[in-house]
PDB file of C-alpha atoms in Angstrom:
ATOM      1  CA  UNK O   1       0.000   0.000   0.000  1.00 41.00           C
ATOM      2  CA  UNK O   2       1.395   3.697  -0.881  1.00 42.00           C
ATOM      3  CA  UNK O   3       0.654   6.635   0.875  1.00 39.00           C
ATOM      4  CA  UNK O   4       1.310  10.232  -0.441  1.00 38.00           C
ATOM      5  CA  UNK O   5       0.859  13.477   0.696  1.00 39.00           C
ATOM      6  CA  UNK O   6      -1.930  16.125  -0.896  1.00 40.00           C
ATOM      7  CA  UNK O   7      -2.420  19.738  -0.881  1.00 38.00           C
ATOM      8  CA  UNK O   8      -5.880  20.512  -2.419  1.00 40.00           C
ATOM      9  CA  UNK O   9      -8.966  20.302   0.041  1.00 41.00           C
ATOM     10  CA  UNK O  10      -9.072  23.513   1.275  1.00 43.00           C
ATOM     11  CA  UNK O  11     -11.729  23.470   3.710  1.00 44.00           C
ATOM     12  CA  UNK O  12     -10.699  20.175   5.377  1.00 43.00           C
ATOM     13  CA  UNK O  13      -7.603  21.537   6.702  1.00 37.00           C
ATOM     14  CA  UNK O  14      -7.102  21.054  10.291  1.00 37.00           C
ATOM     15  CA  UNK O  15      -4.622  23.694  10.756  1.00 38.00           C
ATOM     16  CA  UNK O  16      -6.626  26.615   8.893  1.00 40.00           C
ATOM     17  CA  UNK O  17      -3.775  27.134   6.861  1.00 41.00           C
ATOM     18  CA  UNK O  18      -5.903  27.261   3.235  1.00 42.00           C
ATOM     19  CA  UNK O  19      -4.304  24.078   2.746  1.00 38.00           C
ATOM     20  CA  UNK O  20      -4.434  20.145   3.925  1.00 38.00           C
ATOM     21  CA  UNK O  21      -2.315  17.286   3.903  1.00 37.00           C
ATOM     22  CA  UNK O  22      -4.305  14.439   2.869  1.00 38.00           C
ATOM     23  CA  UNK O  23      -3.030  11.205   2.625  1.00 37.00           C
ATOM     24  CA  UNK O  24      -4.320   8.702  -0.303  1.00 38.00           C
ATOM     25  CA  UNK O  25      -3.650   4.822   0.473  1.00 39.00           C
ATOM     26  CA  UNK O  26      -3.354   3.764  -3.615  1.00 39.00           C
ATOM     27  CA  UNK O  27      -3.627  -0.404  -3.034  1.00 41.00           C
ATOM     28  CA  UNK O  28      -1.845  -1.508  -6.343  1.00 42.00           C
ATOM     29  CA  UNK O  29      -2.705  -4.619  -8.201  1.00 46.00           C
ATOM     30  CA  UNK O  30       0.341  -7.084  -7.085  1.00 48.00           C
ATOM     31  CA  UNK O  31       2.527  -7.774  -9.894  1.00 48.00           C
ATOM     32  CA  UNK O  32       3.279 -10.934 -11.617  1.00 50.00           C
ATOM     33  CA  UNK O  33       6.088 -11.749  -9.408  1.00 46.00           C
ATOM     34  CA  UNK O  34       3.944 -11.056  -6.127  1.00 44.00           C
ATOM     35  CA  UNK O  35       1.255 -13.224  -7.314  1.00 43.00           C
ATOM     36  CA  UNK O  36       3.243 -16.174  -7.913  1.00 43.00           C
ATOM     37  CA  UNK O  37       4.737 -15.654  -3.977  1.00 41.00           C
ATOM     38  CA  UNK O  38       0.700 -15.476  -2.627  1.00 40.00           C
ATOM     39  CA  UNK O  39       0.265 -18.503  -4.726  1.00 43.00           C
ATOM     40  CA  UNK O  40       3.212 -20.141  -3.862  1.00 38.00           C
ATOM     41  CA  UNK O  41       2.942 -20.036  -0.129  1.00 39.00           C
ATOM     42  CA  UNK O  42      -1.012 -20.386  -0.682  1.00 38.00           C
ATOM     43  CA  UNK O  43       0.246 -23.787  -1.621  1.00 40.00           C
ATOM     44  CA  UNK O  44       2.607 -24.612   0.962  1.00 38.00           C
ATOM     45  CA  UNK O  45       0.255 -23.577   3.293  1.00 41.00           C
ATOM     46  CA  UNK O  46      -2.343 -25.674   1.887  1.00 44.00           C
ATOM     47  CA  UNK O  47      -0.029 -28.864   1.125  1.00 49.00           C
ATOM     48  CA  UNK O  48      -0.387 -28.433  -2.539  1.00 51.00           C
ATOM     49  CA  UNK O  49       1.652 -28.193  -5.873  1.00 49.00           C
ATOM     50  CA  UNK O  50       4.582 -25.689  -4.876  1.00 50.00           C
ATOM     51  CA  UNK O  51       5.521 -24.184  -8.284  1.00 61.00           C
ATOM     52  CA  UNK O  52       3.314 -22.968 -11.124  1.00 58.00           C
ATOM     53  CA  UNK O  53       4.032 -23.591 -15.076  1.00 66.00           C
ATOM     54  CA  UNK O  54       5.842 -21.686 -17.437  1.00 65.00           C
ATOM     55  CA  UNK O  55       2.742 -21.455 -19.218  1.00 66.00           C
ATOM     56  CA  UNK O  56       0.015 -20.104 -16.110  1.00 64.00           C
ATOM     57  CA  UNK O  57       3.464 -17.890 -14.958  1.00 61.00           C
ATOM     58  CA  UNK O  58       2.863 -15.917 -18.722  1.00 65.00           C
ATOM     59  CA  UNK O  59      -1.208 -15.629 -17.941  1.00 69.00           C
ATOM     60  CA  UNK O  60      -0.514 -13.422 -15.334  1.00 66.00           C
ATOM     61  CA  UNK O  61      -0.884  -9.610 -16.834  1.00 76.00           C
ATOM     62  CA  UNK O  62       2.532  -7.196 -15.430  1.00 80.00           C
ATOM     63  CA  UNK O  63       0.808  -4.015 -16.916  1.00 87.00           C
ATOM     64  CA  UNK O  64       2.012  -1.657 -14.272  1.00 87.00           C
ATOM     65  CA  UNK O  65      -0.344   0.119 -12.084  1.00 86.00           C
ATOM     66  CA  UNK O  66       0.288   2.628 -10.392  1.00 88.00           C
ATOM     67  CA  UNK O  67      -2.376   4.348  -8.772  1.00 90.00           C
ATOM     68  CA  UNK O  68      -5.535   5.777  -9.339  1.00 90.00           C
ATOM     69  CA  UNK O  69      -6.464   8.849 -12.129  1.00 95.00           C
ATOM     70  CA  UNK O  70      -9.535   9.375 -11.267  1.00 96.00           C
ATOM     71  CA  UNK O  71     -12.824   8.610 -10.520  1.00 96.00           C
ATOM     72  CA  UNK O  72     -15.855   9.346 -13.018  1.00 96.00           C
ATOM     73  CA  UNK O  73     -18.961  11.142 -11.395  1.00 97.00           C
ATOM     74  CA  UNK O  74     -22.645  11.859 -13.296  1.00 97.00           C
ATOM     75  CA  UNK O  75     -24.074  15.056 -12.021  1.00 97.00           C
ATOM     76  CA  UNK O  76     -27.624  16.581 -13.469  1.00 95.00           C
ATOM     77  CA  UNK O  77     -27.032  19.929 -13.392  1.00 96.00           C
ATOM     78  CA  UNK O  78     -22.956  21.002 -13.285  1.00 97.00           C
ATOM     79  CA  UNK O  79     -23.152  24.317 -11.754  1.00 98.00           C
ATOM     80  CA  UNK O  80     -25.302  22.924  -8.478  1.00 98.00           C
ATOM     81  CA  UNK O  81     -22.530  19.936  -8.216  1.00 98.00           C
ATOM     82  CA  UNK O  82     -19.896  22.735  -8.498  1.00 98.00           C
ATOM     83  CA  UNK O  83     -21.298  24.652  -5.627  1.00 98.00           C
ATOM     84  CA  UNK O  84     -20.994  21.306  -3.893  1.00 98.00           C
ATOM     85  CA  UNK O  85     -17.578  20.351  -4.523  1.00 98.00           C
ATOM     86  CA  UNK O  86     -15.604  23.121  -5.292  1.00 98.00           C
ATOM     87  CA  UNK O  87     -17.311  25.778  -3.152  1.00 98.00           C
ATOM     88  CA  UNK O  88     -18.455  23.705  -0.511  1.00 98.00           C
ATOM     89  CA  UNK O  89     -15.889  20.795  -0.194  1.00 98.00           C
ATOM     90  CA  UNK O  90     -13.328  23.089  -1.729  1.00 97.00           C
ATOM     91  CA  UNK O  91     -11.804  21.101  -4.721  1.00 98.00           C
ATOM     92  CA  UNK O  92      -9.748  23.012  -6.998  1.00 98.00           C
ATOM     93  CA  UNK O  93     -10.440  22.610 -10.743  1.00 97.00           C
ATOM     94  CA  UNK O  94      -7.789  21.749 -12.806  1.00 96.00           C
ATOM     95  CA  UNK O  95      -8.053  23.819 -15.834  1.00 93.00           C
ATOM     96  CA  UNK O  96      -5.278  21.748 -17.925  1.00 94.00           C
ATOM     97  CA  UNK O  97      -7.654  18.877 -18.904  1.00 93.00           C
ATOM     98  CA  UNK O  98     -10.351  19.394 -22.078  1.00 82.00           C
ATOM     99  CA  UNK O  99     -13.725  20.616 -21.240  1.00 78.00           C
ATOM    100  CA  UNK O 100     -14.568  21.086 -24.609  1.00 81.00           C
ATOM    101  CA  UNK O 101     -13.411  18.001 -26.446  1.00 86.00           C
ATOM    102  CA  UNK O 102     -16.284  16.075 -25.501  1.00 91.00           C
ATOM    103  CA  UNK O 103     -19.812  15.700 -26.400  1.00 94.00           C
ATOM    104  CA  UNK O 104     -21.147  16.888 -22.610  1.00 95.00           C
ATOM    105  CA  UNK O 105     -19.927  19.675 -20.207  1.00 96.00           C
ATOM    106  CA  UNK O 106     -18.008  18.469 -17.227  1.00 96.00           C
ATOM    107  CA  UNK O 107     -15.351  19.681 -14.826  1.00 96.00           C
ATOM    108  CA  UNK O 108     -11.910  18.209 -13.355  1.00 97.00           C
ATOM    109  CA  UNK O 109     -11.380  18.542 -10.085  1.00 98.00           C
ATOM    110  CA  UNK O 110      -8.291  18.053  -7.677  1.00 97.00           C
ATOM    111  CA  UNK O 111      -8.379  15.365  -4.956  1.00 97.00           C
ATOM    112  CA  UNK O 112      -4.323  15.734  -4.324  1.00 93.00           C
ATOM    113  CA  UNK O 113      -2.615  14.309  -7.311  1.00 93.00           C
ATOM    114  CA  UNK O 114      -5.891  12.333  -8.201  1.00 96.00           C
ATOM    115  CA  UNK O 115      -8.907  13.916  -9.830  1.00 97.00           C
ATOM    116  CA  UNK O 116     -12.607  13.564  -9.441  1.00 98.00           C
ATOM    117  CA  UNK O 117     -13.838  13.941 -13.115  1.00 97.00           C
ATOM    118  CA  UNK O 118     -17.630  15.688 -13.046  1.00 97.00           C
ATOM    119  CA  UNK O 119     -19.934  14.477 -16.494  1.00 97.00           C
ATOM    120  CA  UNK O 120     -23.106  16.304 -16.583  1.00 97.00           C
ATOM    121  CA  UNK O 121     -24.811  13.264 -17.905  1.00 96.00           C
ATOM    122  CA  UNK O 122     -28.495  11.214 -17.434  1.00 93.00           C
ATOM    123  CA  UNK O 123     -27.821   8.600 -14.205  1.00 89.00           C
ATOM    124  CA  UNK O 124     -29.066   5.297 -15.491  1.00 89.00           C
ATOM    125  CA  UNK O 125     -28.901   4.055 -11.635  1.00 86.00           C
ATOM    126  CA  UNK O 126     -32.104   4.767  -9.949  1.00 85.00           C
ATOM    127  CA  UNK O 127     -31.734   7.320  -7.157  1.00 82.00           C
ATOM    128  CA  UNK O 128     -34.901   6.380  -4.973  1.00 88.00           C
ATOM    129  CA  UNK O 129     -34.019   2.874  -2.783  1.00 90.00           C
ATOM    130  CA  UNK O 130     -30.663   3.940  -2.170  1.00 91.00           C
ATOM    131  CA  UNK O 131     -28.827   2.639   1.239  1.00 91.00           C
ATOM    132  CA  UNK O 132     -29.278   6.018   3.838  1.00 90.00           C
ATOM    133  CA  UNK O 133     -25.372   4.774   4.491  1.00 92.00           C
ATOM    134  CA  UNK O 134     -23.229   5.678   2.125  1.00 94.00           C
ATOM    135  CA  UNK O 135     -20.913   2.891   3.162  1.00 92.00           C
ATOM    136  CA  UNK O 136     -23.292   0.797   2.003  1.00 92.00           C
ATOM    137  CA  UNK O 137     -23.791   1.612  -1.728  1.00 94.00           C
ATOM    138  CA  UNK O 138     -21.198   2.420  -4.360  1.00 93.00           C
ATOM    139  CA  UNK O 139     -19.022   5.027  -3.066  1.00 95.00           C
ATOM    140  CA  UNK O 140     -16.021   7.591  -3.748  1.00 96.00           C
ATOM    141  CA  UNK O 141     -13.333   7.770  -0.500  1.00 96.00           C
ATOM    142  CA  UNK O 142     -11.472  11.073   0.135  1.00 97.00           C
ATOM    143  CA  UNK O 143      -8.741  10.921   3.242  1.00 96.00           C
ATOM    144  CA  UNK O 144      -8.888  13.837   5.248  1.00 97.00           C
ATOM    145  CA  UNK O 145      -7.212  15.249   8.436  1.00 96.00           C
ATOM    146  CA  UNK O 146     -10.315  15.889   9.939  1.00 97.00           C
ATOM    147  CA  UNK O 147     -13.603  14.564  10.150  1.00 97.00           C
ATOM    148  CA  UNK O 148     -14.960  16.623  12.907  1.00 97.00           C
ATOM    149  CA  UNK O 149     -13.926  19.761  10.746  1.00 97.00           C
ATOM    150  CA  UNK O 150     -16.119  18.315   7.751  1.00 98.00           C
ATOM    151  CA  UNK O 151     -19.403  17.383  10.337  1.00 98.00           C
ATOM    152  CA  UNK O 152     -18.960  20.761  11.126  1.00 98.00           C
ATOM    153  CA  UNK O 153     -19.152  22.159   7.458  1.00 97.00           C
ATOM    154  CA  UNK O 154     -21.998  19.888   6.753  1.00 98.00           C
ATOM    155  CA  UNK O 155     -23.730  20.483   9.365  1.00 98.00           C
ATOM    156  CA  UNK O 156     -23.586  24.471   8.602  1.00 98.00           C
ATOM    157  CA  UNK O 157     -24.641  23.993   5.333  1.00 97.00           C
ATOM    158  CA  UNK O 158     -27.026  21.253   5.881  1.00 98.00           C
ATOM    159  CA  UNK O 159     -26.189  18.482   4.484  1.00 97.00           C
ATOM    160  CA  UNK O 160     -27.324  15.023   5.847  1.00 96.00           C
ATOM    161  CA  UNK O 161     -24.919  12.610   6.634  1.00 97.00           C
ATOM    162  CA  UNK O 162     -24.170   9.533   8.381  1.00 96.00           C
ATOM    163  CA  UNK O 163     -20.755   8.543  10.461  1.00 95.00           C
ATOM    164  CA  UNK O 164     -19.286   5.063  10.267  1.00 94.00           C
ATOM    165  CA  UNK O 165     -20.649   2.348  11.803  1.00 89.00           C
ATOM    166  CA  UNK O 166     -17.835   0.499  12.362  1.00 92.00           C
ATOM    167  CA  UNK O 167     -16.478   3.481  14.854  1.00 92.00           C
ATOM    168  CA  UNK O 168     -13.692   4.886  12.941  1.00 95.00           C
ATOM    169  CA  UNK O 169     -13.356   8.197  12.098  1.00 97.00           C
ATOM    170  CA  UNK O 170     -15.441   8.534   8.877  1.00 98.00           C
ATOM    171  CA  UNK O 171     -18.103  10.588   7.252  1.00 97.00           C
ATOM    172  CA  UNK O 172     -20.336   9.274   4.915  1.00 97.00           C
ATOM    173  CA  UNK O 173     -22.641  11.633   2.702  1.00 97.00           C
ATOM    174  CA  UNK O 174     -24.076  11.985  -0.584  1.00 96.00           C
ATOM    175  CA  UNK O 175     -23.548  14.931  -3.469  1.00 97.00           C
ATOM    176  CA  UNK O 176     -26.859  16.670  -5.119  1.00 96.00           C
ATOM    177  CA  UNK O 177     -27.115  14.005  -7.121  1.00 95.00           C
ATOM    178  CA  UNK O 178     -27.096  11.458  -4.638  1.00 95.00           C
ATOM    179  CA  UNK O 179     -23.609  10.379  -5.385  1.00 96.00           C
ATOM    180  CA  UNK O 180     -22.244   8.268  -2.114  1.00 96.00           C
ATOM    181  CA  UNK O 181     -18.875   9.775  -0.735  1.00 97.00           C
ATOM    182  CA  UNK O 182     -16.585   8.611   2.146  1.00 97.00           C
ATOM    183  CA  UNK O 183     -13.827  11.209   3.551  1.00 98.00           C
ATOM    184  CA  UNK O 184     -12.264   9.313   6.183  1.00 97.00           C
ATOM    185  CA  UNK O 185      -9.784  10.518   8.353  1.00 97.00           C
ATOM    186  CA  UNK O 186      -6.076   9.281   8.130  1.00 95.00           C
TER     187      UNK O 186
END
């Protein structure tokens, strides 16, 4: 698992400075080489075959991830999920990728080195019957520094949430359009 530090939520900071150090676990797909160890000692463990084939050792795709680019969300109506993440949540947008090379109007936003990409686009996923928790339905996670800080922000501007049920420090709330979010605090 990596960790790295961010600089672009604003409004989460915990030390008021205008800007917060997030941290983003990325967990990378194990290479080719790692899965053959897990396999390997999944077999030792378990008493079976040791060793895997030439052939099942070239199967294994060694593509290179490296983390995550971003993370695609639909919106109805651009300007009111603007207000939500950029003036609310305070995302900054990055103006060096194309808002006008596609067929629908959309926004890029910072989340550290990551980006949350905004597509004003019709929702094919119904958006009545949805979990009340967040953690419970598809979801988007943001680290912060401080969830406290964010109940505070929401709860100022008036937007429901729910906090983990598991005890940890996590927030768990949903956009304008009903889009699940986590920000959990690292």
């Amino acid at each position: 698992m990596a960790m790295r530090c961010l600089s672009s939520l604003p409004l989460l900071s915990a030390s008021g400075s205008g800007k917060a150090c997030a941290v983003v676990r990325t967990h990378h797909t194990p290479s080719a080489a790692a899965h053959r160890r897990i396999r390997t000692h999944m077999s030792v463990a378990t008493g079976g075959e040791q060793s895997l084939t030439a052939k099942e050792q070239s199967q294994e795709p060694d593509y290179g991830v490296v983390s995550m680019h971003h993370v695609g969300i639909l919106c109805e109506n651009l300007e009111r999920s603007m207000a939500f993440y950029q003036d609310l949540l305070g995302l900054k947008v990055n103006p060096a990728r194309p808002n006008d090379k596609l067929p629908y109007r959309g926004a890029w936003l910072w989340v550290g080195s990551e980006m949350i990409h905004l597509m004003e686009l019709p929702n094919p996923d119904p958006l009545t019957g949805r979990p009340e928790h967040g953690g419970r339905d598809r979801h988007t996670c943001i680290a912060i520094r401080d969830v406290l800080k964010l109940k505070e922000i929401f709860d100022k501007a008036g937007i429901s949430y729910t906090l983990s049920k598991s005890g940890r420090p996590a927030i768990f709330a949903r956009d304008p359009d009903g889009n699940a979010l986590e920000f959990t605090q690292v």
